[in-house]
PDB file of C-alpha atoms in Angstrom:
ATOM      1  CA  UNK A   1      31.029 237.027 125.056  1.00  0.00           C
ATOM      2  CA  UNK A   2      33.145 235.781 122.264  1.00  0.00           C
ATOM      3  CA  UNK A   3      31.273 233.570 119.948  1.00  0.00           C
ATOM      4  CA  UNK A   4      33.428 230.778 118.729  1.00  0.00           C
ATOM      5  CA  UNK A   5      33.313 230.468 115.007  1.00  0.00           C
ATOM      6  CA  UNK A   6      32.989 227.007 113.764  1.00  0.00           C
ATOM      7  CA  UNK A   7      35.725 226.010 111.352  1.00  0.00           C
ATOM      8  CA  UNK A   8      34.193 225.379 108.026  1.00  0.00           C
ATOM      9  CA  UNK A   9      35.027 221.977 106.654  1.00  0.00           C
ATOM     10  CA  UNK A  10      35.309 221.536 102.867  1.00  0.00           C
ATOM     11  CA  UNK A  11      32.618 219.494 101.321  1.00  0.00           C
ATOM     12  CA  UNK A  12      33.716 216.049 100.333  1.00  0.00           C
ATOM     13  CA  UNK A  13      32.274 214.231  97.386  1.00  0.00           C
ATOM     14  CA  UNK A  14      30.357 211.319  98.506  1.00  0.00           C
ATOM     15  CA  UNK A  15      31.498 208.287  96.431  1.00  0.00           C
ATOM     16  CA  UNK A  16      28.761 206.869  94.378  1.00  0.00           C
ATOM     17  CA  UNK A  17      28.751 203.111  94.539  1.00  0.00           C
ATOM     18  CA  UNK A  18      29.453 201.458  91.178  1.00  0.00           C
ATOM     19  CA  UNK A  19      27.084 198.716  90.297  1.00  0.00           C
ATOM     20  CA  UNK A  20      28.228 195.419  88.838  1.00  0.00           C
ATOM     21  CA  UNK A  21      26.614 196.232  85.461  1.00  0.00           C
ATOM     22  CA  UNK A  22      28.429 199.552  85.201  1.00  0.00           C
ATOM     23  CA  UNK A  23      31.762 197.900  86.042  1.00  0.00           C
ATOM     24  CA  UNK A  24      31.185 195.342  83.300  1.00  0.00           C
ATOM     25  CA  UNK A  25      30.343 198.103  80.809  1.00  0.00           C
ATOM     26  CA  UNK A  26      33.533 200.026  81.649  1.00  0.00           C
ATOM     27  CA  UNK A  27      35.641 196.887  81.320  1.00  0.00           C
ATOM     28  CA  UNK A  28      33.998 196.059  78.006  1.00  0.00           C
ATOM     29  CA  UNK A  29      34.598 199.614  76.769  1.00  0.00           C
ATOM     30  CA  UNK A  30      38.299 199.417  77.683  1.00  0.00           C
ATOM     31  CA  UNK A  31      38.638 196.069  75.874  1.00  0.00           C
ATOM     32  CA  UNK A  32      36.987 197.503  72.767  1.00  0.00           C
ATOM     33  CA  UNK A  33      39.360 200.491  72.764  1.00  0.00           C
ATOM     34  CA  UNK A  34      42.426 198.278  73.217  1.00  0.00           C
ATOM     35  CA  UNK A  35      41.421 195.773  70.514  1.00  0.00           C
ATOM     36  CA  UNK A  36      40.438 198.569  68.146  1.00  0.00           C
ATOM     37  CA  UNK A  37      43.920 200.067  68.548  1.00  0.00           C
ATOM     38  CA  UNK A  38      45.582 196.681  68.002  1.00  0.00           C
ATOM     39  CA  UNK A  39      43.511 195.880  64.904  1.00  0.00           C
ATOM     40  CA  UNK A  40      44.013 199.393  63.526  1.00  0.00           C
ATOM     41  CA  UNK A  41      47.798 199.055  63.902  1.00  0.00           C
ATOM     42  CA  UNK A  42      47.738 195.582  62.326  1.00  0.00           C
ATOM     43  CA  UNK A  43      45.731 196.717  59.290  1.00  0.00           C
ATOM     44  CA  UNK A  44      47.953 199.781  58.869  1.00  0.00           C
ATOM     45  CA  UNK A  45      51.081 197.617  58.818  1.00  0.00           C
ATOM     46  CA  UNK A  46      49.398 195.146  56.434  1.00  0.00           C
ATOM     47  CA  UNK A  47      48.382 197.991  54.114  1.00  0.00           C
ATOM     48  CA  UNK A  48      51.937 199.403  54.088  1.00  0.00           C
ATOM     49  CA  UNK A  49      53.385 195.953  53.324  1.00  0.00           C
ATOM     50  CA  UNK A  50      50.839 195.446  50.549  1.00  0.00           C
ATOM     51  CA  UNK A  51      51.691 198.792  48.962  1.00  0.00           C
ATOM     52  CA  UNK A  52      55.422 198.008  49.162  1.00  0.00           C
ATOM     53  CA  UNK A  53      54.829 194.557  47.691  1.00  0.00           C
ATOM     54  CA  UNK A  54      52.938 196.052  44.742  1.00  0.00           C
ATOM     55  CA  UNK A  55      55.397 198.880  44.101  1.00  0.00           C
ATOM     56  CA  UNK A  56      58.960 198.925  45.429  1.00  0.00           C
ATOM     57  CA  UNK A  57      59.277 195.187  46.122  1.00  0.00           C
ATOM     58  CA  UNK A  58      57.125 193.951  43.256  1.00  0.00           C
ATOM     59  CA  UNK A  59      58.682 190.803  41.779  1.00  0.00           C
ATOM     60  CA  UNK A  60      60.352 191.398  38.420  1.00  0.00           C
ATOM     61  CA  UNK A  61      61.707 188.849  35.987  1.00  0.00           C
ATOM     62  CA  UNK A  62      65.493 188.370  35.886  1.00  0.00           C
ATOM     63  CA  UNK A  63      66.844 189.230  32.427  1.00  0.00           C
ATOM     64  CA  UNK A  64      68.933 186.509  30.762  1.00  0.00           C
ATOM     65  CA  UNK A  65      71.005 187.778  27.823  1.00  0.00           C
ATOM     66  CA  UNK A  66      73.452 186.044  25.493  1.00  0.00           C
ATOM     67  CA  UNK A  67      76.210 188.608  25.022  1.00  0.00           C
ATOM     68  CA  UNK A  68      78.351 186.639  22.609  1.00  0.00           C
ATOM     69  CA  UNK A  69      78.790 183.262  20.908  1.00  0.00           C
ATOM     70  CA  UNK A  70      82.275 182.465  19.640  1.00  0.00           C
ATOM     71  CA  UNK A  71      84.243 179.617  18.074  1.00  0.00           C
ATOM     72  CA  UNK A  72      86.832 178.364  20.542  1.00  0.00           C
ATOM     73  CA  UNK A  73      87.814 175.157  18.752  1.00  0.00           C
ATOM     74  CA  UNK A  74      86.938 174.055  15.218  1.00  0.00           C
ATOM     75  CA  UNK A  75      88.462 171.159  13.303  1.00  0.00           C
ATOM     76  CA  UNK A  76      86.730 169.409  10.453  1.00  0.00           C
ATOM     77  CA  UNK A  77      87.629 166.713   7.954  1.00  0.00           C
ATOM     78  CA  UNK A  78      85.585 165.031   5.223  1.00  0.00           C
ATOM     79  CA  UNK A  79      85.690 161.454   3.961  1.00  0.00           C
ATOM     80  CA  UNK A  80      83.992 161.641   0.538  1.00  0.00           C
ATOM     81  CA  UNK A  81      84.102 157.875   0.014  1.00  0.00           C
ATOM     82  CA  UNK A  82      82.162 157.078   3.157  1.00  0.00           C
ATOM     83  CA  UNK A  83      80.200 160.341   3.115  1.00  0.00           C
ATOM     84  CA  UNK A  84      81.418 160.951   6.636  1.00  0.00           C
ATOM     85  CA  UNK A  85      82.398 164.089   8.509  1.00  0.00           C
ATOM     86  CA  UNK A  86      84.760 164.257  11.463  1.00  0.00           C
ATOM     87  CA  UNK A  87      84.186 167.368  13.530  1.00  0.00           C
ATOM     88  CA  UNK A  88      85.651 168.789  16.735  1.00  0.00           C
ATOM     89  CA  UNK A  89      83.754 171.885  17.827  1.00  0.00           C
ATOM     90  CA  UNK A  90      83.611 174.035  20.953  1.00  0.00           C
ATOM     91  CA  UNK A  91      81.452 177.137  21.307  1.00  0.00           C
ATOM     92  CA  UNK A  92      82.130 179.923  23.787  1.00  0.00           C
ATOM     93  CA  UNK A  93      78.905 181.225  25.314  1.00  0.00           C
ATOM     94  CA  UNK A  94      78.987 184.502  27.259  1.00  0.00           C
ATOM     95  CA  UNK A  95      75.752 185.171  29.098  1.00  0.00           C
ATOM     96  CA  UNK A  96      74.648 187.712  31.686  1.00  0.00           C
ATOM     97  CA  UNK A  97      71.828 187.510  34.221  1.00  0.00           C
ATOM     98  CA  UNK A  98      70.466 190.817  35.466  1.00  0.00           C
ATOM     99  CA  UNK A  99      68.391 191.074  38.643  1.00  0.00           C
ATOM    100  CA  UNK A 100      66.114 194.168  38.545  1.00  0.00           C
ATOM    101  CA  UNK A 101      64.578 193.389  41.964  1.00  0.00           C
ATOM    102  CA  UNK A 102      65.223 195.216  45.228  1.00  0.00           C
ATOM    103  CA  UNK A 103      65.988 191.865  46.853  1.00  0.00           C
ATOM    104  CA  UNK A 104      68.508 189.142  46.011  1.00  0.00           C
ATOM    105  CA  UNK A 105      67.703 186.308  43.621  1.00  0.00           C
ATOM    106  CA  UNK A 106      68.868 182.702  43.934  1.00  0.00           C
ATOM    107  CA  UNK A 107      69.053 180.404  40.921  1.00  0.00           C
ATOM    108  CA  UNK A 108      69.346 176.619  40.811  1.00  0.00           C
ATOM    109  CA  UNK A 109      71.795 174.296  39.074  1.00  0.00           C
ATOM    110  CA  UNK A 110      71.065 174.338  35.372  1.00  0.00           C
ATOM    111  CA  UNK A 111      72.798 173.720  32.048  1.00  0.00           C
ATOM    112  CA  UNK A 112      73.439 175.239  28.646  1.00  0.00           C
ATOM    113  CA  UNK A 113      72.835 172.961  25.664  1.00  0.00           C
ATOM    114  CA  UNK A 114      73.957 172.982  22.046  1.00  0.00           C
ATOM    115  CA  UNK A 115      71.599 171.327  19.552  1.00  0.00           C
ATOM    116  CA  UNK A 116      71.782 170.253  15.946  1.00  0.00           C
ATOM    117  CA  UNK A 117      68.433 169.852  14.187  1.00  0.00           C
ATOM    118  CA  UNK A 118      66.617 169.394  17.490  1.00  0.00           C
ATOM    119  CA  UNK A 119      69.011 166.827  18.962  1.00  0.00           C
ATOM    120  CA  UNK A 120      71.198 167.595  21.977  1.00  0.00           C
ATOM    121  CA  UNK A 121      74.830 167.164  20.954  1.00  0.00           C
ATOM    122  CA  UNK A 122      76.607 168.871  23.866  1.00  0.00           C
ATOM    123  CA  UNK A 123      76.044 170.620  27.178  1.00  0.00           C
ATOM    124  CA  UNK A 124      77.798 172.375  30.033  1.00  0.00           C
ATOM    125  CA  UNK A 125      76.544 172.740  33.638  1.00  0.00           C
ATOM    126  CA  UNK A 126      75.609 176.126  35.079  1.00  0.00           C
ATOM    127  CA  UNK A 127      76.229 175.973  38.857  1.00  0.00           C
ATOM    128  CA  UNK A 128      73.714 177.470  41.276  1.00  0.00           C
ATOM    129  CA  UNK A 129      74.353 180.960  42.568  1.00  0.00           C
ATOM    130  CA  UNK A 130      72.945 184.213  43.889  1.00  0.00           C
ATOM    131  CA  UNK A 131      72.590 187.696  42.399  1.00  0.00           C
ATOM    132  CA  UNK A 132      72.274 190.731  44.659  1.00  0.00           C
ATOM    133  CA  UNK A 133      69.618 193.417  44.330  1.00  0.00           C
ATOM    134  CA  UNK A 134      69.916 195.546  41.178  1.00  0.00           C
ATOM    135  CA  UNK A 135      73.008 193.563  40.231  1.00  0.00           C
ATOM    136  CA  UNK A 136      74.238 191.608  37.202  1.00  0.00           C
ATOM    137  CA  UNK A 137      76.201 188.363  36.971  1.00  0.00           C
ATOM    138  CA  UNK A 138      78.228 187.295  33.938  1.00  0.00           C
ATOM    139  CA  UNK A 139      78.983 183.674  33.050  1.00  0.00           C
ATOM    140  CA  UNK A 140      81.515 182.438  30.502  1.00  0.00           C
ATOM    141  CA  UNK A 141      80.672 178.921  29.358  1.00  0.00           C
ATOM    142  CA  UNK A 142      82.249 176.504  26.888  1.00  0.00           C
ATOM    143  CA  UNK A 143      79.956 174.146  24.982  1.00  0.00           C
ATOM    144  CA  UNK A 144      81.750 171.132  23.520  1.00  0.00           C
ATOM    145  CA  UNK A 145      80.019 169.148  20.785  1.00  0.00           C
ATOM    146  CA  UNK A 146      79.973 165.363  21.170  1.00  0.00           C
ATOM    147  CA  UNK A 147      81.303 164.239  17.777  1.00  0.00           C
ATOM    148  CA  UNK A 148      79.737 160.773  17.981  1.00  0.00           C
ATOM    149  CA  UNK A 149      76.239 162.238  18.338  1.00  0.00           C
ATOM    150  CA  UNK A 150      76.789 164.625  15.447  1.00  0.00           C
ATOM    151  CA  UNK A 151      78.127 161.854  13.174  1.00  0.00           C
ATOM    152  CA  UNK A 152      74.766 160.077  13.327  1.00  0.00           C
ATOM    153  CA  UNK A 153      73.032 162.924  11.503  1.00  0.00           C
ATOM    154  CA  UNK A 154      72.471 162.385   7.773  1.00  0.00           C
ATOM    155  CA  UNK A 155      72.343 166.165   7.162  1.00  0.00           C
ATOM    156  CA  UNK A 156      75.792 167.092   8.435  1.00  0.00           C
ATOM    157  CA  UNK A 157      77.657 166.000   5.258  1.00  0.00           C
ATOM    158  CA  UNK A 158      75.435 168.088   2.976  1.00  0.00           C
ATOM    159  CA  UNK A 159      75.694 171.180   5.205  1.00  0.00           C
ATOM    160  CA  UNK A 160      79.480 170.926   5.398  1.00  0.00           C
ATOM    161  CA  UNK A 161      79.702 170.782   1.598  1.00  0.00           C
ATOM    162  CA  UNK A 162      77.407 173.829   1.474  1.00  0.00           C
ATOM    163  CA  UNK A 163      79.864 175.753   3.635  1.00  0.00           C
ATOM    164  CA  UNK A 164      77.570 176.503   6.593  1.00  0.00           C
ATOM    165  CA  UNK A 165      76.642 174.722   9.795  1.00  0.00           C
ATOM    166  CA  UNK A 166      73.581 175.696  11.815  1.00  0.00           C
ATOM    167  CA  UNK A 167      73.474 175.059  15.554  1.00  0.00           C
ATOM    168  CA  UNK A 168      71.161 176.131  18.346  1.00  0.00           C
ATOM    169  CA  UNK A 169      72.210 176.997  21.897  1.00  0.00           C
ATOM    170  CA  UNK A 170      69.607 176.722  24.650  1.00  0.00           C
ATOM    171  CA  UNK A 171      70.020 178.030  28.197  1.00  0.00           C
ATOM    172  CA  UNK A 172      67.463 177.896  31.002  1.00  0.00           C
ATOM    173  CA  UNK A 173      67.828 179.482  34.443  1.00  0.00           C
ATOM    174  CA  UNK A 174      65.360 178.757  37.260  1.00  0.00           C
ATOM    175  CA  UNK A 175      65.432 181.487  39.891  1.00  0.00           C
ATOM    176  CA  UNK A 176      63.611 182.189  43.155  1.00  0.00           C
ATOM    177  CA  UNK A 177      62.682 185.677  44.354  1.00  0.00           C
ATOM    178  CA  UNK A 178      61.556 186.298  47.932  1.00  0.00           C
ATOM    179  CA  UNK A 179      59.214 189.283  48.189  1.00  0.00           C
ATOM    180  CA  UNK A 180      58.347 190.010  51.830  1.00  0.00           C
ATOM    181  CA  UNK A 181      57.163 186.573  53.039  1.00  0.00           C
ATOM    182  CA  UNK A 182      56.365 185.090  49.617  1.00  0.00           C
ATOM    183  CA  UNK A 183      58.669 183.046  47.367  1.00  0.00           C
ATOM    184  CA  UNK A 184      58.136 183.557  43.637  1.00  0.00           C
ATOM    185  CA  UNK A 185      59.672 181.185  41.089  1.00  0.00           C
ATOM    186  CA  UNK A 186      60.882 182.563  37.768  1.00  0.00           C
ATOM    187  CA  UNK A 187      62.197 180.718  34.694  1.00  0.00           C
ATOM    188  CA  UNK A 188      64.287 182.541  32.086  1.00  0.00           C
ATOM    189  CA  UNK A 189      65.357 180.918  28.811  1.00  0.00           C
ATOM    190  CA  UNK A 190      67.430 181.909  25.807  1.00  0.00           C
ATOM    191  CA  UNK A 191      67.513 180.213  22.400  1.00  0.00           C
ATOM    192  CA  UNK A 192      70.155 181.275  19.863  1.00  0.00           C
ATOM    193  CA  UNK A 193      70.448 180.084  16.257  1.00  0.00           C
ATOM    194  CA  UNK A 194      74.126 180.148  15.309  1.00  0.00           C
ATOM    195  CA  UNK A 195      75.424 179.992  11.727  1.00  0.00           C
ATOM    196  CA  UNK A 196      79.062 178.895  11.336  1.00  0.00           C
ATOM    197  CA  UNK A 197      80.950 179.896   8.200  1.00  0.00           C
ATOM    198  CA  UNK A 198      83.107 176.805   7.623  1.00  0.00           C
ATOM    199  CA  UNK A 199      85.476 178.326   5.055  1.00  0.00           C
ATOM    200  CA  UNK A 200      86.362 181.362   7.196  1.00  0.00           C
ATOM    201  CA  UNK A 201      86.024 179.455  10.484  1.00  0.00           C
ATOM    202  CA  UNK A 202      83.908 182.067  12.206  1.00  0.00           C
ATOM    203  CA  UNK A 203      80.398 182.780  13.437  1.00  0.00           C
ATOM    204  CA  UNK A 204      78.591 184.277  10.450  1.00  0.00           C
ATOM    205  CA  UNK A 205      75.567 185.416  12.462  1.00  0.00           C
ATOM    206  CA  UNK A 206      73.462 184.611  15.496  1.00  0.00           C
ATOM    207  CA  UNK A 207      69.818 185.286  16.327  1.00  0.00           C
ATOM    208  CA  UNK A 208      68.592 184.975  19.905  1.00  0.00           C
ATOM    209  CA  UNK A 209      65.120 184.801  21.446  1.00  0.00           C
ATOM    210  CA  UNK A 210      64.325 185.204  25.115  1.00  0.00           C
ATOM    211  CA  UNK A 211      61.417 184.110  27.320  1.00  0.00           C
ATOM    212  CA  UNK A 212      60.601 184.793  30.953  1.00  0.00           C
ATOM    213  CA  UNK A 213      57.902 183.063  32.966  1.00  0.00           C
ATOM    214  CA  UNK A 214      56.691 183.812  36.487  1.00  0.00           C
TER     215      UNK A 214
END
């Protein structure tokens, strides 16, 4: 007699029922892994941005420089009887603004001023503008002295007789630098003492001082 061999059936894993507590633990574990990944990515990006903000994109002060001060117009006459001086004077002011930042800089409307013994006797507007990254902008300005304001000074007659006139030019530029998501305001100023040689009708010398404030 042939004995029929029973076909062996592979053993099947018997599913183990998952309890409600275990399901909650697995779900909680998955949430922790996901949120850990999200927070880790966020902090990595924040750290990279912080490093860039403190190094490559660190805000630097724009450099305001007076390149030259020149006499563009100069006419003077003296009335010895009335101790009066009639003066027509225009100063050419060549300035440059350098942006050392890796981002553009915007600056607001401003003005350049000419002063005599602390009193404003002339000004010229400096229109708002923008300077690209690592770029320089040059401005050529003409400062015209208001003769009526100068005539009120009691010192002008004596200085004219002495052969020298001392003026001061003052320029202030207010700029805004955007570093990442932060706006930083910067103020740059220049003050130049200008000595005019009346006899030779020229600028004898000029001394400039600069200040930058974040």
